[in-house]
Short mmCIF file of C-alpha atoms and ligand atoms in Angstrom, two decimals:
data_model
loop_
_atom_site.label_atom_id
_atom_site.label_comp_id
_atom_site.label_asym_id
_atom_site.label_seq_id
_atom_site.Cartn_x
_atom_site.Cartn_y
_atom_site.Cartn_z
CA MET A 982 -0.19 -0.21 -0.17
CA SER A 983 1.36 3.00 -0.99
CA ALA A 984 1.40 6.01 1.95
CA PHE A 985 2.17 8.76 -1.59
CA PRO A 986 -0.43 7.29 -4.51
CA ASP A 987 -0.13 10.89 -5.90
CA VAL A 988 3.56 10.92 -6.10
CA PRO A 989 5.37 9.43 -9.36
CA VAL A 990 9.41 8.73 -8.52
CA ILE A 991 10.28 12.35 -9.08
CA PRO A 992 12.05 12.76 -12.85
CA TYR A 993 14.60 15.25 -14.59
CA GLU A 994 12.54 17.53 -16.58
CA GLY A 995 15.29 20.18 -17.23
CA PRO A 996 15.35 24.13 -15.93
CA ASP A 997 12.24 25.07 -18.70
CA SER A 998 9.86 22.60 -15.88
CA ASP A 999 7.53 24.61 -14.29
CA ASN A 1000 6.09 20.63 -12.66
CA PRO A 1001 6.71 21.50 -8.89
CA LEU A 1002 7.60 17.97 -8.43
CA ALA A 1003 10.26 17.51 -11.49
CA PHE A 1004 13.80 18.14 -10.31
CA ARG A 1005 14.82 21.24 -12.95
CA TRP A 1006 18.99 20.86 -12.40
CA TYR A 1007 19.43 17.51 -10.70
CA ASN A 1008 19.46 14.97 -13.09
CA PRO A 1009 21.66 12.23 -10.63
CA ASP A 1010 23.35 10.45 -14.23
CA GLU A 1011 24.50 13.63 -15.61
CA GLU A 1012 28.10 14.35 -15.15
CA ILE A 1013 29.96 16.89 -14.08
CA GLU A 1014 33.84 16.76 -13.48
CA GLY A 1015 34.41 13.36 -14.09
CA LYS A 1016 31.62 11.98 -11.54
CA SER A 1017 27.90 11.68 -11.95
CA MET A 1018 25.73 14.49 -10.14
CA ARG A 1019 24.83 11.56 -7.29
CA ASP A 1020 28.36 10.10 -6.44
CA HIS A 1021 29.23 14.19 -6.10
CA LEU A 1022 25.99 15.29 -3.91
CA ARG A 1023 25.07 11.70 -1.87
CA PHE A 1024 21.62 12.84 -0.99
CA SER A 1025 20.23 11.35 1.86
CA ILE A 1026 17.51 12.02 4.09
CA VAL A 1027 16.44 12.72 8.05
CA TYR A 1028 14.59 9.92 9.72
CA TRP A 1029 13.72 12.73 12.75
CA HIS A 1030 12.34 15.76 11.04
CA THR A 1031 11.16 13.67 8.09
CA PHE A 1032 9.50 10.76 9.76
CA ARG A 1033 9.25 12.02 13.16
CA GLY A 1034 9.02 15.81 13.17
CA GLY A 1035 5.45 16.85 13.62
CA GLY A 1036 5.56 20.37 13.94
CA ALA A 1037 5.06 20.92 17.44
CA ASP A 1038 6.86 24.60 19.11
CA PRO A 1039 6.83 25.70 22.25
CA PHE A 1040 3.35 27.35 22.49
CA GLY A 1041 1.61 24.22 20.25
CA VAL A 1042 1.23 20.44 19.60
CA ALA A 1043 2.20 18.88 16.80
CA THR A 1044 -0.08 19.93 13.06
CA ALA A 1045 1.67 17.11 11.00
CA VAL A 1046 -0.79 14.93 8.78
CA ARG A 1047 0.52 11.74 8.49
CA PRO A 1048 -2.01 9.05 7.78
CA TRP A 1049 -0.16 6.02 8.11
CA GLU A 1050 0.32 6.51 11.69
CA ASP A 1051 -1.52 4.56 14.44
CA GLY A 1052 -1.05 6.94 16.86
CA THR A 1053 0.61 4.40 18.94
CA ASP A 1054 4.04 4.35 20.04
CA SER A 1055 4.29 0.39 19.60
CA VAL A 1056 7.02 -1.16 16.96
CA GLU A 1057 4.36 -2.24 14.67
CA ASN A 1058 4.08 1.70 13.73
CA ALA A 1059 7.37 2.15 13.67
CA GLN A 1060 7.98 -0.52 11.40
CA GLN A 1061 5.07 0.91 8.97
CA ARG A 1062 6.55 4.00 9.46
CA ALA A 1063 9.59 2.14 8.25
CA ARG A 1064 8.20 1.66 4.82
CA VAL A 1065 7.01 4.58 3.80
CA ALA A 1066 10.44 6.64 4.36
CA PHE A 1067 11.43 4.03 2.06
CA GLU A 1068 8.80 4.66 0.53
CA LEU A 1069 9.29 8.64 0.03
CA PHE A 1070 13.48 7.41 -0.45
CA GLU A 1071 12.74 6.11 -3.24
CA LYS A 1072 10.53 8.48 -4.45
CA LEU A 1073 13.51 11.54 -4.21
CA GLN A 1074 16.09 9.45 -6.44
CA ALA A 1075 17.61 10.10 -2.78
CA PRO A 1076 20.70 7.05 -1.99
CA TYR A 1077 20.83 7.65 1.60
CA TYR A 1078 19.25 7.93 4.66
CA ALA A 1079 20.35 8.66 8.24
CA PHE A 1080 18.46 8.79 11.08
CA HIS A 1081 19.44 8.23 15.27
CA ASP A 1082 19.07 5.03 17.49
CA ARG A 1083 15.39 6.47 18.97
CA ASP A 1084 13.97 8.06 16.45
CA VAL A 1085 13.26 4.81 14.80
CA ALA A 1086 12.89 2.39 17.00
CA PRO A 1087 10.19 3.15 20.38
CA GLU A 1088 12.31 3.90 23.73
CA GLY A 1089 11.68 0.74 26.36
CA ALA A 1090 11.16 0.67 29.71
CA SER A 1091 15.13 -1.57 30.42
CA LEU A 1092 18.16 -0.55 27.68
CA ALA A 1093 17.32 -4.15 27.43
CA GLU A 1094 13.63 -3.14 26.40
CA SER A 1095 15.04 -0.27 23.34
CA ASN A 1096 17.75 -2.93 22.81
CA ARG A 1097 14.86 -5.15 21.58
CA ASN A 1098 12.98 -2.58 19.32
CA LEU A 1099 15.37 -1.47 17.99
CA ASP A 1100 16.27 -4.42 16.85
CA ALA A 1101 13.37 -4.84 15.86
CA VAL A 1102 12.80 -2.35 13.66
CA ALA A 1103 15.89 -2.84 12.14
CA ASP A 1104 14.94 -6.16 10.33
CA VAL A 1105 12.52 -3.61 8.24
CA LEU A 1106 14.94 -1.01 7.95
CA GLU A 1107 17.59 -4.23 6.17
CA GLN A 1108 14.96 -5.48 4.51
CA GLU A 1109 13.67 -2.09 2.70
CA GLN A 1110 17.67 -1.67 2.39
CA GLN A 1111 17.88 -4.62 0.59
CA ARG A 1112 14.80 -3.97 -1.97
CA SER A 1113 15.41 -0.70 -2.84
CA GLY A 1114 19.09 -0.36 -3.15
CA VAL A 1115 19.00 3.08 -0.61
CA LYS A 1116 21.30 2.90 1.71
CA LEU A 1117 22.86 4.20 4.98
CA LEU A 1118 24.74 7.53 4.80
CA TRP A 1119 25.30 7.54 8.87
CA GLY A 1120 23.45 5.94 12.47
CA THR A 1121 23.32 7.95 15.32
CA ALA A 1122 22.55 7.53 19.21
CA ASN A 1123 19.78 9.85 20.17
CA MET A 1124 21.58 10.29 24.28
CA PHE A 1125 20.13 14.92 24.20
CA THR A 1126 15.85 14.00 24.94
CA ASN A 1127 15.20 11.28 27.37
CA PRO A 1128 15.33 13.56 31.26
CA ARG A 1129 18.28 11.33 32.29
CA PHE A 1130 20.78 13.17 29.89
CA MET A 1131 19.81 16.33 31.58
CA HIS A 1132 23.80 17.18 32.50
CA GLY A 1133 24.51 15.76 29.41
CA ALA A 1134 26.23 12.30 28.40
CA ALA A 1135 29.84 11.23 28.31
CA THR A 1136 30.36 14.36 30.04
CA THR A 1137 27.49 14.79 32.43
CA CYS A 1138 28.02 14.73 36.63
CA ASN A 1139 27.07 11.05 37.23
CA ALA A 1140 28.90 8.21 35.92
CA ASP A 1141 25.55 5.94 35.64
CA VAL A 1142 24.83 8.58 32.64
CA PHE A 1143 28.02 7.97 31.52
CA ALA A 1144 27.57 5.02 31.22
CA PHE A 1145 24.12 4.27 29.65
CA ALA A 1146 25.43 6.68 26.75
CA GLY A 1147 28.26 4.35 26.52
CA ALA A 1148 25.53 1.26 26.14
CA GLN A 1149 23.70 3.30 23.58
CA VAL A 1150 26.44 3.53 21.22
CA LYS A 1151 27.68 0.39 21.87
CA LYS A 1152 24.16 -0.71 20.49
CA ALA A 1153 23.88 1.82 17.69
CA LEU A 1154 27.23 0.55 16.72
CA GLU A 1155 26.25 -2.57 15.91
CA VAL A 1156 22.38 -1.45 14.19
CA THR A 1157 25.36 1.13 11.84
CA LEU A 1158 27.72 -1.86 10.98
CA ARG A 1159 24.46 -4.33 10.47
CA LEU A 1160 23.33 -2.17 7.78
CA GLY A 1161 25.80 -1.06 5.91
CA GLY A 1162 26.11 2.86 7.74
CA GLU A 1163 28.94 4.67 5.73
CA ASN A 1164 29.81 7.04 8.77
CA TYR A 1165 28.17 7.63 12.51
CA VAL A 1166 27.59 11.13 13.09
CA PHE A 1167 28.48 12.46 17.42
CA TRP A 1168 26.44 15.74 17.80
CA GLY A 1169 27.13 16.22 21.29
CA GLY A 1170 23.54 17.55 22.32
CA ARG A 1171 23.78 18.03 25.90
CA GLU A 1172 27.39 17.50 25.72
CA GLY A 1173 28.07 21.36 26.89
CA TYR A 1174 26.74 23.43 29.95
CA GLN A 1175 24.53 25.80 30.98
CA SER A 1176 26.67 27.73 33.78
CA LEU A 1177 30.41 26.93 34.81
CA TYR A 1178 30.22 27.83 38.65
CA ASN A 1179 28.68 23.74 38.12
CA THR A 1180 30.60 22.91 35.99
CA ASP A 1181 34.90 21.18 35.75
CA MET A 1182 35.28 21.75 32.41
CA LYS A 1183 38.28 20.54 32.37
CA ARG A 1184 37.03 17.15 33.56
CA GLU A 1185 33.67 16.46 31.36
CA MET A 1186 36.97 17.66 28.19
CA ASP A 1187 38.77 14.57 29.24
CA HIS A 1188 35.61 11.92 29.99
CA LEU A 1189 34.60 13.43 26.22
CA GLY A 1190 38.20 12.43 25.30
CA ALA A 1191 37.93 9.09 26.77
CA PHE A 1192 34.36 8.04 25.35
CA MET A 1193 35.37 8.17 21.70
CA HIS A 1194 37.88 6.68 22.35
CA MET A 1195 35.54 3.51 23.65
CA ALA A 1196 33.66 4.44 20.62
CA VAL A 1197 36.80 3.98 18.11
CA ASP A 1198 37.65 0.45 19.71
CA TYR A 1199 34.28 -1.05 19.88
CA ALA A 1200 34.05 0.10 15.91
CA LYS A 1201 37.50 -1.81 15.47
CA GLU A 1202 36.74 -4.27 17.47
CA ILE A 1203 33.40 -5.01 15.59
CA GLY A 1204 34.40 -4.07 12.00
CA PHE A 1205 32.77 -1.31 11.01
CA LYS A 1206 35.05 1.05 8.86
CA GLY A 1207 32.85 3.37 8.33
CA GLN A 1208 33.55 6.80 9.04
CA PHE A 1209 33.39 8.57 12.44
CA LEU A 1210 31.89 12.43 12.83
CA ILE A 1211 31.58 15.09 14.60
CA GLU A 1212 28.68 17.42 14.10
CA PRO A 1213 30.07 21.33 15.55
CA LYS A 1214 27.02 23.71 16.96
CA PRO A 1215 27.67 25.92 19.29
CA LYS A 1216 24.55 26.77 21.91
CA GLU A 1217 21.35 25.24 21.54
CA PRO A 1218 20.30 22.90 23.93
CA THR A 1219 23.14 24.47 26.30
CA LYS A 1220 24.68 28.22 26.20
CA HIS A 1221 27.98 26.76 25.84
CA GLN A 1222 28.32 23.22 23.80
CA TYR A 1223 31.29 22.37 23.86
CA ASP A 1224 31.52 21.03 19.54
CA SER A 1225 31.18 24.87 19.22
CA ASP A 1226 32.31 25.02 15.50
CA ALA A 1227 35.22 23.49 13.32
CA ALA A 1228 38.39 24.85 14.96
CA ALA A 1229 36.67 23.83 18.51
CA CYS A 1230 36.23 20.46 17.04
CA LEU A 1231 39.58 19.98 15.58
CA ASN A 1232 41.19 21.31 18.86
CA PHE A 1233 39.96 18.90 20.71
CA LEU A 1234 40.20 16.04 17.88
CA ARG A 1235 43.91 17.08 18.68
CA ALA A 1236 44.05 17.63 21.73
CA TYR A 1237 42.93 14.12 22.52
CA ASP A 1238 44.70 12.08 19.58
CA LEU A 1239 41.60 10.76 17.63
CA MET A 1240 42.43 13.64 14.95
CA ASP A 1241 43.13 10.40 12.29
CA HIS A 1242 39.70 8.56 13.39
CA PHE A 1243 37.48 11.03 13.12
CA LYS A 1244 35.77 13.96 11.00
CA LEU A 1245 33.35 16.94 11.30
CA ASN A 1246 30.24 16.54 9.98
CA LEU A 1247 29.08 20.72 8.80
CA GLU A 1248 25.49 22.44 9.42
CA THR A 1249 24.77 25.15 7.93
CA ASN A 1250 22.38 26.78 10.47
CA HIS A 1251 24.92 25.59 12.79
CA ALA A 1252 28.01 27.14 11.67
CA THR A 1253 25.72 30.21 11.14
CA LEU A 1254 25.24 30.70 15.47
CA ALA A 1255 28.66 30.15 15.67
CA GLY A 1256 29.38 33.59 14.01
CA HIS A 1257 30.61 31.83 10.63
CA GLU A 1258 29.77 31.19 6.76
CA MET A 1259 28.78 27.38 6.24
CA MET A 1260 31.54 28.25 3.26
CA HIS A 1261 34.27 29.29 5.79
CA GLU A 1262 33.77 25.98 7.90
CA ILE A 1263 34.06 24.04 5.16
CA ASP A 1264 36.92 25.59 3.84
CA TYR A 1265 38.73 25.62 7.57
CA ALA A 1266 37.85 22.01 7.82
CA GLY A 1267 39.34 21.06 4.43
CA ALA A 1268 42.51 22.50 5.31
CA GLN A 1269 43.00 20.10 7.97
CA GLY A 1270 41.09 16.92 6.66
CA GLY A 1271 38.12 17.29 8.78
CA LEU A 1272 35.54 17.70 6.02
CA GLY A 1273 33.22 14.44 6.36
CA SER A 1274 30.12 15.15 5.57
CA ILE A 1275 27.26 18.12 5.69
CA ASP A 1276 24.26 18.61 7.35
CA ALA A 1277 22.85 21.09 4.15
CA ASN A 1278 19.96 23.26 5.46
CA THR A 1279 19.58 27.07 6.32
CA GLY A 1280 18.43 29.15 9.05
CA ASP A 1281 15.65 32.40 9.28
CA PRO A 1282 18.37 35.72 8.85
CA LEU A 1283 15.42 36.81 11.27
CA LEU A 1284 15.56 34.44 13.88
CA GLY A 1285 18.41 34.22 16.13
CA TRP A 1286 18.23 29.83 16.56
CA ASP A 1287 18.04 26.40 14.59
CA THR A 1288 15.60 26.92 12.23
CA ASP A 1289 16.39 23.92 10.04
CA GLN A 1290 15.05 25.61 7.22
CA PHE A 1291 15.78 23.66 3.66
CA GLY A 1292 17.96 25.94 1.81
CA THR A 1293 16.68 26.91 -1.92
CA SER A 1294 19.19 29.70 -2.43
CA TYR A 1295 21.38 29.26 -5.10
CA TYR A 1296 23.58 31.67 -3.71
CA LEU A 1297 24.29 29.96 -0.40
CA THR A 1298 24.67 26.33 -2.62
CA THR A 1299 27.06 27.31 -4.74
CA GLN A 1300 29.10 28.73 -2.19
CA ILE A 1301 29.16 25.28 -0.23
CA MET A 1302 29.17 23.44 -3.26
CA TYR A 1303 32.57 25.09 -4.32
CA TYR A 1304 34.32 24.59 -1.26
CA ILE A 1305 32.90 20.69 -1.26
CA LEU A 1306 34.78 20.08 -4.88
CA LYS A 1307 37.87 22.59 -3.64
CA HIS A 1308 38.40 20.25 -0.69
CA GLY A 1309 37.88 17.06 -3.40
CA GLY A 1310 34.51 16.32 -2.44
CA LEU A 1311 32.58 14.48 0.48
CA GLY A 1312 34.94 11.19 0.15
CA SER A 1313 32.27 8.72 2.57
CA GLY A 1314 29.76 11.68 3.76
CA GLY A 1315 26.99 12.99 2.06
CA VAL A 1316 24.56 15.56 1.68
CA ASN A 1317 22.43 15.38 4.19
CA PHE A 1318 19.10 16.95 4.78
CA ASP A 1319 18.48 17.77 8.34
CA ALA A 1320 15.61 20.26 7.82
CA LYS A 1321 12.21 19.77 8.81
CA VAL A 1322 9.42 21.93 7.09
CA ARG A 1323 8.00 24.14 8.54
CA ARG A 1324 4.41 23.96 11.05
CA GLU A 1325 2.55 25.25 8.67
CA SER A 1326 3.19 22.49 5.83
CA PHE A 1327 1.19 20.00 7.06
CA GLU A 1328 0.41 18.01 4.47
CA PRO A 1329 2.24 14.86 3.66
CA ILE A 1330 3.51 16.58 -0.09
CA ASP A 1331 5.08 19.04 1.18
CA LEU A 1332 7.54 16.77 3.10
CA PHE A 1333 7.79 15.88 -1.26
CA HIS A 1334 8.42 20.14 -2.30
CA ALA A 1335 10.85 20.25 0.51
CA HIS A 1336 13.10 17.63 -0.70
CA VAL A 1337 12.86 18.37 -4.34
CA GLY A 1338 13.57 22.02 -3.75
CA SER A 1339 16.48 21.27 -1.92
CA MET A 1340 17.71 18.71 -4.23
CA ASP A 1341 17.07 21.04 -6.67
CA ALA A 1342 19.37 23.96 -5.75
CA PHE A 1343 22.31 21.76 -4.30
CA ALA A 1344 22.27 20.91 -8.20
CA LYS A 1345 22.03 23.98 -9.37
CA GLY A 1346 24.89 24.91 -6.56
CA LEU A 1347 27.12 22.20 -7.98
CA ARG A 1348 26.67 23.08 -11.49
CA ILE A 1349 27.43 26.76 -11.02
CA ALA A 1350 30.67 25.69 -8.56
CA ALA A 1351 32.04 23.55 -11.58
CA ALA A 1352 31.26 25.83 -13.82
CA ILE A 1353 33.94 28.90 -12.30
CA ARG A 1354 36.07 26.51 -11.16
CA ALA A 1355 36.41 24.86 -15.03
CA ASP A 1356 37.29 29.06 -15.36
CA ASN A 1357 39.57 28.98 -13.18
CA ALA A 1358 37.49 32.28 -12.07
CA ILE A 1359 38.18 32.21 -8.22
CA GLU A 1360 41.10 30.37 -7.57
CA GLY A 1361 43.18 32.29 -10.73
CA PHE A 1362 42.58 35.35 -8.93
CA VAL A 1363 43.66 33.82 -5.48
CA SER A 1364 46.92 32.31 -6.70
CA ASN A 1365 47.61 35.79 -8.04
CA ARG A 1366 47.22 37.62 -5.43
CA TYR A 1367 49.89 35.13 -2.89
CA SER A 1368 51.92 35.06 -5.69
CA SER A 1369 54.45 37.23 -4.06
CA TRP A 1370 54.53 33.44 -1.99
CA ASP A 1371 55.68 31.72 -5.53
CA GLU A 1372 59.26 33.53 -5.36
CA GLY A 1373 61.97 35.56 -3.54
CA ILE A 1374 61.53 36.27 -0.18
CA GLY A 1375 58.80 34.07 0.77
CA ALA A 1376 59.13 31.55 -1.39
CA LYS A 1377 62.00 31.49 1.29
CA ILE A 1378 59.77 32.21 4.34
CA GLU A 1379 57.53 29.41 2.52
CA ALA A 1380 60.36 26.71 2.74
CA GLY A 1381 61.04 26.91 6.26
CA GLY A 1382 63.93 28.10 8.24
CA VAL A 1383 63.94 32.48 7.71
CA THR A 1384 65.17 33.90 11.24
CA LEU A 1385 63.58 37.63 11.62
CA THR A 1386 67.16 38.50 11.43
CA ASP A 1387 67.50 37.32 7.84
CA LEU A 1388 64.33 39.58 7.79
CA GLU A 1389 65.07 41.93 8.97
CA ALA A 1390 68.57 42.20 6.48
CA TYR A 1391 66.42 41.70 3.42
CA MET A 1392 64.06 44.82 4.54
CA LEU A 1393 67.16 47.15 5.48
CA GLU A 1394 68.15 45.88 2.41
CA LYS A 1395 64.82 47.43 0.39
CA GLY A 1396 64.30 49.89 1.72
CA ASP A 1397 60.26 49.17 1.77
CA ALA A 1398 57.97 46.57 0.68
CA ASP A 1399 56.31 46.05 -2.56
CA ALA A 1400 53.56 48.52 -3.12
CA ASN A 1401 49.55 45.90 -2.38
CA GLN A 1402 46.98 45.31 -4.63
CA SER A 1403 43.59 46.04 -4.54
CA GLY A 1404 41.65 42.11 -3.08
CA ARG A 1405 38.82 43.02 -5.53
CA GLN A 1406 36.43 41.84 -3.49
CA GLU A 1407 32.72 43.63 -5.20
CA MET A 1408 34.27 42.36 -8.36
CA LEU A 1409 34.19 38.72 -7.76
CA GLU A 1410 30.88 38.92 -6.08
CA ASN A 1411 30.00 40.47 -9.05
CA LEU A 1412 31.67 38.08 -10.57
CA VAL A 1413 29.77 34.56 -9.08
CA ASN A 1414 26.75 36.73 -10.00
CA ARG A 1415 27.69 36.62 -13.02
CA TYR A 1416 27.93 32.81 -12.90
CA LEU A 1417 23.93 32.57 -11.54
CA ASP A 1418 23.02 33.68 -14.40
CA ARG A 1419 23.37 31.26 -16.96
CA ARG A 1420 21.88 28.31 -17.58
C1 XLS B 1399 20.73 19.20 16.17
C2 XLS B 1399 21.65 18.13 15.02
C3 XLS B 1399 20.89 16.71 15.40
C4 XLS B 1399 22.05 15.99 14.70
C5 XLS B 1399 21.95 14.57 14.71
O1 XLS B 1399 21.23 20.07 15.65
O2 XLS B 1399 22.33 19.06 13.54
O3 XLS B 1399 20.40 16.96 13.99
O4 XLS B 1399 22.66 16.20 13.37
O5 XLS B 1399 21.93 14.19 15.91
NI1 NI B 1400 22.58 17.83 11.96
NI1 NI B 1401 20.67 22.11 13.72
#
């Protein structure tokens, strides 16, 4: 039985199409820079917003109409929901999906019961993956919703809660392995603090480092070869999150000797909350070999929180795809739509409009970014801007071994530095717009 009988598999119809349920830019098999759009973008649909989000907000209850739900928190309902989810993944031509343990299966009265529930739903997920060919981009454990995690999971003051979190990650890793997950994500929902007065920050960070090592060791033990990812976010739910941005995460990974095992899962709206552009986070992570995957969404420029909206701005997707291409792509990561339809968009069909539009925006961004790269339009300007480092004193400094005394001798002889040249920011912004104008 179909949950979306009126929706076909979304076709590619090209830029002249005005069919709202067709792709205008996402043509999965078309090659760009020698790779199919499908393989560049590796689109992934999230289970939590799309199948568990009902549109509740602090002032009102859920609004979403989801006819396939029977209103219970039973395993059977969760299994039925999983089948519906795969119908949506297939109709969107999304090659991947992602979930938290507690999104897909109900939490039981004990850890043992929760594990049994998860296994029972994983049976259906496995069948559906085999039937449809849709794959698991990543799994993760929800260690923030249940009240036991009020003080944190790996960074809690309560050692028993740390133990519970460890047990939960162990199970989530086993299920992710069983389902062939290509990555495993840690988003530290409650790994932070509301008040430094009641917090031993050093101890909490040490515990977080130890927790991550336990995960790495257990992955090795069971033969999980997927990529571990940390997802930075600076605030919300806590005032200060330890994994606040790409730089803070990389510093944590270095400090605790985890760089070989982790990359980053960067999210647009989180970058905004951290006061960065998403392209900055991608370029920063990429420069350190830490670009793993992205959670594709956007915030509202007039609101200051994580609104997790579907991104439709070509300007934003161009920036994102440009820096992803610059750093050689997403590897085992993907473009994962960690985004939710608005509370007012309560009908099932809105789930399709949201994903079709955002997939298309990323496809268009990929096309524009590749065109800019084909002309060497930005990189050419940048390498020319730094050309003083390619020869003379610049090349010597980069090669290493130059001292302050050497610099003084050089400058005493020369008298003054060579003249500066314009940064041409406005010219480059206009240039990007010219590429956006193109078809
Ligand atoms: C919340 C995060 C979360 C992670 C997965 O803000 O984005 O959804 O992606 O735990
Ligand atoms: Ni996310
Ligand atoms: Ni988010």
